[in-house]
């Protein structure tokens, strides 16, 4: 039995205890999702061209492989979604009590708590978290096409395209938003509703290149580069980072939030190698034991930074009033410059004016024109390096010394800065933990 099914049983008991009052019913309750088809198709083709011409040179005779495929998969509904439903009405009644001064003159709402009468509450006005009546598993379709060429007996080059299309992705929606420039909600008889629905979509395209050299002559290594673009309506059902709120700023125009995903990284370059130094490998004599058995290795990553959204920091017309207490406020400011901020680093934006490049909304402005995820944090540059020394003592015994250096260059990789334009900490990426170099030394006896 699923977690959600258990909750339905509990709330049905509450519903009956309330005399069948529909206001206490858990609604909607989605039907069981039973129609997920997940086909997978793939192919491999090894053309054999030995004509000595251009095609023969390209294929190397039988050294080229073309492979591709298509897969359709479904994601699962994770338990936090059900937990959010279980922490709201009709399971939990959260009531706001206006604070009143007690006898000592101290503001304390608890003095009113014993006076609250359930008969005086309207259940429809209590905050709810629900899922849509057609809530189901999201769909991911992946396409791939790759060419693999063996360059030498130990080296392989791969060039390929990988794309993913996400459909019916989970999204958090203001299920009963305020009407524009009004304190009245779409359904004035109901309160705040946090709705989780299959309302978003995404598309990902990438070119992926990799080179791998298998171990020979004491050396192995590889390098991989990905050039990609990732677009979506919403990157997560919860806030994906400190720089994005998981709800659209305009509940009546959610399509306006389609932009670069919070997980978009246009460039990523990684590599690794292991090299056993070639001298004194047999470790004969004193000099052999001292100078032989050395090995060096490294792993590096260079990657584009994460996109993030500039937030207004205030909601002048209360467009997201109510839902903002549950997920945060996604209202954005207006742009106050003609500069292409999306192509500028955080440092360049600060030098160009920082917060002055954005204009905060006035009392009669509902939403801003700054796009979602238009700025990008600094990228990542990390190099790890290790030195190993294996000293042979006897045939089945050796002493291993290792020195491992993480973030060898002591590069500070900052996180996503505060995106609220009204904050004194706006764009202060240096306030995040950028990391530092770590050196680990070890000695091990192997027998």
Coordinates of C-alpha atoms in Angstrom, one line a residue:
X1 CA 0.0 0.0 0.0
X2 CA 1.4 3.4 -1.0
X3 CA 2.0 6.3 1.5
X4 CA -0.7 8.3 -0.3
X5 CA -3.2 5.5 0.0
X6 CA -2.6 5.2 3.8
X7 CA -3.3 8.9 4.1
X8 CA -6.5 8.6 2.2
X9 CA -7.7 5.9 4.7
X10 CA -6.8 8.3 7.6
X11 CA -8.6 11.3 6.1
X12 CA -11.7 9.2 5.3
X13 CA -12.0 8.4 9.0
X14 CA -11.8 12.2 9.7
X15 CA -14.4 12.8 7.0
X16 CA -16.8 10.3 8.6
X17 CA -16.1 11.8 12.0
X18 CA -17.1 15.2 10.6
X19 CA -20.5 13.8 9.7
X20 CA -19.7 13.6 6.0
X21 CA -19.0 17.3 5.6
X22 CA -17.4 17.7 2.2
X23 CA -15.3 20.5 3.4
X24 CA -13.2 17.9 5.4
X25 CA -12.7 15.6 2.4
X26 CA -9.3 15.1 0.8
X27 CA -9.9 16.3 -2.8
X28 CA -8.8 15.6 -5.4
X29 CA -7.5 12.0 -5.0
X30 CA -5.7 11.0 -8.2
X31 CA -6.3 7.6 -9.7
X32 CA -3.6 4.9 -9.8
X33 CA -1.1 5.5 -12.6
X34 CA -1.0 2.3 -14.6
X35 CA -0.3 3.2 -18.2
X36 CA 3.4 3.9 -18.2
X37 CA 4.9 2.4 -21.4
X38 CA 8.7 2.4 -21.3
X39 CA 10.2 1.1 -24.6
X40 CA 13.9 1.1 -25.3
X41 CA 15.4 0.7 -28.8
X42 CA 19.0 0.7 -29.8
X43 CA 21.4 -0.3 -32.6
X44 CA 25.1 -0.8 -33.3
X45 CA 26.6 -0.7 -36.7
X46 CA 30.2 -1.5 -37.6
X47 CA 30.7 -0.6 -41.3
X48 CA 33.7 -2.3 -42.8
X49 CA 35.2 -0.3 -45.7
X50 CA 38.6 -1.3 -46.9
X51 CA 38.6 0.5 -50.2
X52 CA 41.6 2.7 -49.3
X53 CA 39.6 5.8 -50.1
X54 CA 38.3 8.7 -47.9
X55 CA 35.6 6.5 -46.4
X56 CA 38.1 3.8 -45.7
X57 CA 40.4 6.3 -44.0
X58 CA 37.4 7.6 -41.9
X59 CA 36.3 4.1 -40.8
X60 CA 39.8 2.6 -40.5
X61 CA 38.5 -0.5 -42.1
X62 CA 36.6 -2.0 -39.2
X63 CA 37.5 0.4 -36.5
X64 CA 34.4 2.6 -36.6
X65 CA 31.1 2.0 -34.8
X66 CA 27.9 3.9 -35.1
X67 CA 25.4 3.5 -32.3
X68 CA 22.2 5.1 -31.3
X69 CA 19.0 4.6 -29.4
X70 CA 15.7 5.9 -27.9
X71 CA 14.4 5.3 -24.4
X72 CA 11.2 6.4 -22.7
X73 CA 11.2 6.3 -18.9
X74 CA 9.1 7.5 -16.1
X75 CA 10.1 9.2 -12.8
X76 CA 8.6 8.4 -9.4
X77 CA 6.6 10.6 -7.0
X78 CA 9.0 11.0 -4.1
X79 CA 7.7 10.9 -0.5
X80 CA 8.2 14.6 0.3
X81 CA 5.2 15.4 -2.0
X82 CA 3.0 13.1 0.1
X83 CA 4.5 14.5 3.4
X84 CA 3.6 18.1 2.3
X85 CA 0.0 16.9 1.7
X86 CA 0.0 15.2 5.1
X87 CA 1.2 18.4 6.9
X88 CA -1.8 20.5 5.7
X89 CA -5.5 20.4 6.1
X90 CA -7.5 18.1 6.4
X91 CA -4.6 16.3 8.3
X92 CA -3.3 19.5 10.0
X93 CA -5.2 22.7 10.7
X94 CA -2.8 25.6 10.8
X95 CA -4.5 28.7 12.2
X96 CA -3.1 32.2 12.4
X97 CA -4.0 33.9 15.7
X98 CA -3.7 37.7 15.9
X99 CA -1.3 38.4 18.8
X100 CA -2.8 40.2 21.8
X101 CA -1.1 41.7 24.8
X102 CA -1.2 39.6 27.9
X103 CA -1.4 40.8 31.5
X104 CA 2.3 41.7 31.4
X105 CA 2.0 43.7 28.2
X106 CA 3.9 41.1 26.2
X107 CA 2.5 40.1 22.8
X108 CA 1.5 36.4 23.0
X109 CA -0.9 34.6 20.7
X110 CA -1.0 31.5 22.9
X111 CA -3.4 33.3 25.3
X112 CA -6.1 33.0 22.6
X113 CA -5.4 29.3 21.7
X114 CA -7.7 27.8 24.4
X115 CA -10.6 30.1 23.2
X116 CA -10.5 28.8 19.6
X117 CA -13.7 26.8 18.8
X118 CA -13.6 24.3 15.9
X119 CA -17.2 25.2 15.1
X120 CA -16.2 28.7 14.3
X121 CA -13.6 27.8 11.7
X122 CA -14.3 27.5 7.9
X123 CA -12.3 24.5 6.7
X124 CA -12.3 25.8 3.1
X125 CA -10.3 28.8 4.1
X126 CA -7.5 26.8 5.7
X127 CA -4.3 26.3 3.8
X128 CA -4.0 23.1 1.8
X129 CA -1.4 21.3 -0.2
X130 CA -2.9 19.0 -2.8
X131 CA -1.9 17.2 -6.0
X132 CA -3.8 17.5 -9.2
X133 CA -6.6 15.0 -10.0
X134 CA -4.5 13.7 -13.0
X135 CA -1.2 13.5 -11.0
X136 CA 1.0 10.9 -12.6
X137 CA 4.6 9.9 -13.3
X138 CA 6.6 12.4 -15.4
X139 CA 8.0 11.2 -18.8
X140 CA 11.5 11.5 -20.0
X141 CA 12.4 10.6 -23.6
X142 CA 16.1 10.3 -24.4
X143 CA 17.6 10.2 -27.9
X144 CA 21.2 9.4 -28.7
X145 CA 23.5 9.0 -31.7
X146 CA 27.2 8.4 -31.3
X147 CA 30.2 7.6 -33.5
X148 CA 33.1 5.7 -32.0
X149 CA 36.5 5.4 -33.7
X150 CA 39.4 3.3 -32.5
X151 CA 42.5 5.5 -33.2
X152 CA 45.1 3.0 -32.0
X153 CA 45.0 -0.3 -30.2
X154 CA 44.7 1.6 -26.9
X155 CA 42.9 4.8 -27.8
X156 CA 39.2 5.5 -28.6
X157 CA 37.5 8.7 -29.7
X158 CA 33.7 9.2 -29.3
X159 CA 31.6 12.0 -30.7
X160 CA 27.8 12.0 -30.0
X161 CA 24.6 13.8 -29.5
X162 CA 22.4 13.2 -26.5
X163 CA 19.0 14.8 -26.1
X164 CA 16.3 14.5 -23.4
X165 CA 12.7 15.7 -23.6
X166 CA 10.8 16.0 -20.3
X167 CA 7.0 15.9 -20.4
X168 CA 4.4 16.3 -17.7
X169 CA 7.1 17.3 -15.2
X170 CA 6.2 18.1 -11.6
X171 CA 5.6 21.8 -10.9
X172 CA 4.5 23.8 -7.8
X173 CA 1.5 26.1 -8.7
X174 CA -0.4 28.7 -6.8
X175 CA -3.7 26.7 -6.9
X176 CA -5.9 29.7 -5.9
X177 CA -4.0 32.9 -6.7
X178 CA -5.2 36.4 -6.1
X179 CA -6.8 38.1 -9.1
X180 CA -4.5 40.8 -10.6
X181 CA -4.5 44.0 -8.5
X182 CA -7.0 42.5 -6.0
X183 CA -7.1 40.9 -2.6
X184 CA -9.8 38.5 -3.9
X185 CA -8.8 35.0 -5.0
X186 CA -9.9 33.1 -8.1
X187 CA -12.2 31.1 -5.8
X188 CA -13.1 33.5 -3.0
X189 CA -14.7 30.7 -1.0
X190 CA -11.3 28.9 -0.5
X191 CA -8.0 29.8 1.0
X192 CA -4.4 29.3 -0.1
X193 CA -3.8 26.1 -2.1
X194 CA -0.4 24.8 -2.9
X195 CA -0.9 22.6 -6.0
X196 CA 1.5 20.0 -7.3
X197 CA 0.7 19.1 -10.9
X198 CA 2.3 17.7 -14.1
X199 CA 2.5 21.1 -15.6
X200 CA 6.1 21.7 -16.7
X201 CA 8.3 20.5 -19.6
X202 CA 11.9 20.6 -20.5
X203 CA 14.3 20.0 -23.4
X204 CA 18.0 19.2 -23.3
X205 CA 20.5 19.0 -26.2
X206 CA 24.2 18.2 -26.0
X207 CA 27.2 17.4 -28.0
X208 CA 29.5 15.0 -26.1
X209 CA 33.1 14.3 -27.0
X210 CA 35.3 11.8 -25.2
X211 CA 38.8 10.4 -25.6
X212 CA 40.0 7.4 -23.6
X213 CA 43.4 5.7 -23.5
X214 CA 43.5 2.3 -22.0
X215 CA 46.4 1.3 -19.7
X216 CA 49.6 0.7 -21.7
X217 CA 53.2 1.5 -20.9
X218 CA 52.1 2.5 -17.4
X219 CA 49.8 5.3 -18.6
X220 CA 46.0 5.6 -18.9
X221 CA 43.8 8.6 -19.1
X222 CA 40.8 10.3 -20.7
X223 CA 39.1 13.6 -21.4
X224 CA 35.4 14.5 -21.9
X225 CA 33.8 17.6 -23.1
X226 CA 30.1 18.4 -23.2
X227 CA 28.5 21.4 -24.9
X228 CA 24.8 21.6 -24.0
X229 CA 21.6 23.7 -23.5
X230 CA 18.9 22.9 -21.0
X231 CA 15.6 24.7 -21.1
X232 CA 12.6 24.2 -18.8
X233 CA 9.5 25.8 -17.3
X234 CA 10.4 24.9 -13.7
X235 CA 13.6 23.1 -12.6
X236 CA 12.2 21.5 -9.4
X237 CA 9.0 21.0 -7.4
X238 CA 10.9 22.5 -4.5
X239 CA 13.3 25.4 -4.6
X240 CA 16.2 24.1 -6.6
X241 CA 18.7 26.6 -5.2
X242 CA 19.1 29.8 -3.2
X243 CA 18.7 31.6 -6.5
X244 CA 15.3 30.3 -7.6
X245 CA 11.9 30.0 -6.1
X246 CA 9.8 27.0 -7.3
X247 CA 6.7 28.9 -8.3
X248 CA 6.0 31.2 -11.3
X249 CA 6.0 34.9 -10.6
X250 CA 2.7 35.3 -12.6
X251 CA 0.2 32.5 -11.9
X252 CA -1.8 33.6 -15.0
X253 CA 1.2 33.4 -17.4
X254 CA 3.4 30.5 -16.2
X255 CA 4.8 30.2 -19.7
X256 CA 6.7 33.4 -19.2
X257 CA 9.0 31.5 -16.8
X258 CA 10.4 29.2 -19.5
X259 CA 14.1 29.8 -19.6
X260 CA 17.5 28.2 -18.9
X261 CA 17.1 25.5 -16.3
X262 CA 18.8 25.8 -12.9
X263 CA 20.7 22.7 -14.0
X264 CA 22.0 24.2 -17.2
X265 CA 25.7 24.0 -17.6
X266 CA 26.6 24.9 -21.2
X267 CA 30.3 23.8 -21.0
X268 CA 31.8 21.0 -18.9
X269 CA 35.3 19.6 -19.4
X270 CA 36.7 16.8 -17.3
X271 CA 39.7 14.6 -17.5
X272 CA 41.9 12.1 -15.6
X273 CA 45.1 10.2 -15.9
X274 CA 47.3 7.7 -14.1
X275 CA 51.0 7.4 -14.8
X276 CA 53.4 4.9 -13.4
X277 CA 56.8 6.5 -13.7
X278 CA 59.0 4.2 -15.9
X279 CA 62.3 4.1 -14.0
X280 CA 63.4 1.4 -11.5
X281 CA 60.1 -0.5 -11.8
X282 CA 61.8 -3.7 -10.7
X283 CA 63.1 -1.9 -7.5
X284 CA 66.4 -3.7 -7.5
X285 CA 68.9 -2.5 -4.9
X286 CA 68.8 0.5 -2.6
X287 CA 68.5 3.0 -5.5
X288 CA 65.6 0.9 -7.0
X289 CA 63.7 0.8 -3.7
X290 CA 64.2 4.5 -3.2
X291 CA 63.5 5.8 -6.8
X292 CA 61.1 3.1 -8.1
X293 CA 57.4 2.5 -7.6
X294 CA 56.3 6.1 -8.1
X295 CA 52.9 6.8 -9.5
X296 CA 51.1 10.2 -10.2
X297 CA 47.4 10.7 -11.0
X298 CA 45.1 13.6 -11.5
X299 CA 41.4 14.4 -12.0
X300 CA 40.2 17.8 -13.2
X301 CA 36.8 19.5 -13.8
X302 CA 36.1 22.8 -15.5
X303 CA 32.4 23.8 -15.7
X304 CA 30.1 26.7 -16.4
X305 CA 28.3 28.3 -13.4
X306 CA 24.7 27.8 -12.3
X307 CA 22.0 30.1 -13.6
X308 CA 20.0 32.1 -10.9
X309 CA 17.2 34.6 -10.8
X310 CA 17.2 38.2 -9.7
X311 CA 14.3 38.6 -7.2
X312 CA 12.5 41.8 -6.3
X313 CA 12.5 41.0 -2.6
X314 CA 9.0 42.4 -2.1
X315 CA 5.5 41.8 -3.6
X316 CA 3.9 45.3 -3.9
X317 CA 0.5 44.0 -5.1
X318 CA 0.4 40.8 -3.1
X319 CA 0.4 38.7 -6.3
X320 CA 1.8 35.7 -4.5
X321 CA 0.3 36.4 -1.1
X322 CA -0.2 33.2 0.8
X323 CA 1.7 30.8 -1.4
X324 CA 4.9 32.8 -0.6
X325 CA 4.7 31.7 3.0
X326 CA 5.0 28.1 1.7
X327 CA 7.6 28.3 -1.1
X328 CA 9.0 31.9 -1.1
X329 CA 8.3 34.9 -3.3
X330 CA 9.3 34.7 -6.9
X331 CA 8.4 38.3 -7.9
X332 CA 11.2 39.8 -10.1
X333 CA 12.2 43.5 -10.6
X334 CA 12.4 45.4 -13.9
X335 CA 15.6 45.7 -15.9
X336 CA 17.2 49.1 -15.7
X337 CA 20.0 48.7 -18.3
X338 CA 20.5 47.8 -22.0
X339 CA 23.5 45.5 -21.1
X340 CA 23.3 41.8 -21.9
X341 CA 23.6 40.7 -18.3
X342 CA 23.3 37.0 -19.3
X343 CA 26.7 37.1 -20.9
X344 CA 28.4 38.9 -18.0
X345 CA 30.1 37.4 -14.9
X346 CA 29.0 38.4 -11.4
X347 CA 32.1 40.6 -11.1
X348 CA 31.4 42.4 -14.3
X349 CA 27.8 43.0 -13.3
X350 CA 28.9 44.5 -10.0
X351 CA 31.4 46.7 -11.7
X352 CA 28.7 47.9 -14.1
X353 CA 26.4 49.0 -11.3
X354 CA 25.1 45.9 -9.4
X355 CA 21.7 46.5 -7.9
X356 CA 21.4 49.8 -9.9
X357 CA 21.0 47.7 -13.1
X358 CA 17.6 46.7 -11.8
X359 CA 14.6 48.8 -10.8
X360 CA 12.4 47.5 -8.0
X361 CA 8.7 47.4 -8.6
X362 CA 6.5 50.3 -7.6
X363 CA 3.1 50.1 -5.7
X364 CA 1.1 49.6 -8.9
X365 CA 3.5 47.1 -10.6
X366 CA 2.5 43.5 -10.2
X367 CA 5.4 41.6 -11.9
X368 CA 8.8 42.6 -13.3
X369 CA 10.3 42.1 -16.8
X370 CA 13.6 40.5 -15.7
X371 CA 13.6 36.9 -17.0
X372 CA 14.0 33.8 -14.9
X373 CA 17.6 32.5 -14.5
X374 CA 19.1 35.3 -16.5
X375 CA 22.3 35.6 -14.4
X376 CA 24.9 33.0 -14.0
X377 CA 27.2 32.3 -11.0
X378 CA 30.9 31.8 -11.5
X379 CA 32.0 28.4 -12.9
X380 CA 33.9 25.6 -11.3
X381 CA 37.6 24.9 -11.7
X382 CA 39.0 22.1 -9.7
X383 CA 42.2 20.0 -10.0
X384 CA 42.9 17.0 -7.7
X385 CA 46.4 15.5 -7.8
X386 CA 48.0 12.5 -6.1
X387 CA 51.4 11.0 -5.7
X388 CA 51.8 7.3 -4.7
X389 CA 55.0 5.4 -3.7
X390 CA 54.8 1.7 -3.6
X391 CA 57.9 0.2 -2.0
X392 CA 58.3 -3.6 -2.3
X393 CA 59.5 -5.3 0.9
X394 CA 59.1 -8.9 0.0
X395 CA 57.2 -10.8 -2.8
X396 CA 53.8 -10.3 -1.2
X397 CA 54.5 -7.3 1.0
X398 CA 54.8 -3.7 0.2
X399 CA 54.6 -0.3 1.9
X400 CA 52.5 2.4 0.3
X401 CA 52.9 6.1 0.8
X402 CA 50.3 8.5 -0.6
X403 CA 49.9 12.2 -0.8
X404 CA 46.6 13.4 -2.2
X405 CA 45.9 17.1 -2.9
X406 CA 42.3 18.1 -3.4
X407 CA 41.8 21.5 -5.1
X408 CA 45.5 21.6 -5.9
X409 CA 45.4 25.2 -7.2
X410 CA 43.5 26.4 -4.1
X411 CA 40.9 27.9 -6.4
X412 CA 37.8 29.3 -4.7
X413 CA 34.6 28.0 -6.4
X414 CA 31.8 30.1 -5.0
X415 CA 28.2 29.2 -4.8
X416 CA 25.0 31.0 -6.0
X417 CA 24.9 34.4 -4.4
X418 CA 21.8 36.2 -2.8
X419 CA 19.6 37.2 -5.7
X420 CA 17.3 39.7 -3.9
X421 CA 17.9 43.1 -5.3
X422 CA 16.9 44.8 -2.1
X423 CA 19.4 42.8 0.0
X424 CA 22.7 44.4 1.2
X425 CA 24.2 41.0 0.3
X426 CA 23.0 41.1 -3.3
X427 CA 25.4 39.3 -5.6
X428 CA 27.9 38.7 -2.8
X429 CA 29.2 35.4 -4.0
X430 CA 32.2 35.8 -1.8
X431 CA 30.0 35.2 1.2
X432 CA 29.5 31.6 0.1
X433 CA 31.9 28.8 1.0
X434 CA 34.4 28.7 -1.9
X435 CA 36.3 25.8 -0.6
X436 CA 40.1 25.5 -0.1
X437 CA 43.0 23.1 -0.8
X438 CA 43.2 20.0 1.3
X439 CA 46.3 17.7 1.5
X440 CA 45.9 14.2 2.9
X441 CA 49.0 12.1 3.7
X442 CA 48.8 8.3 4.3
X443 CA 51.0 5.3 4.9
X444 CA 49.7 1.7 4.4
X445 CA 51.3 -1.7 4.9
X446 CA 49.9 -4.2 2.4
X447 CA 50.5 -8.0 2.9

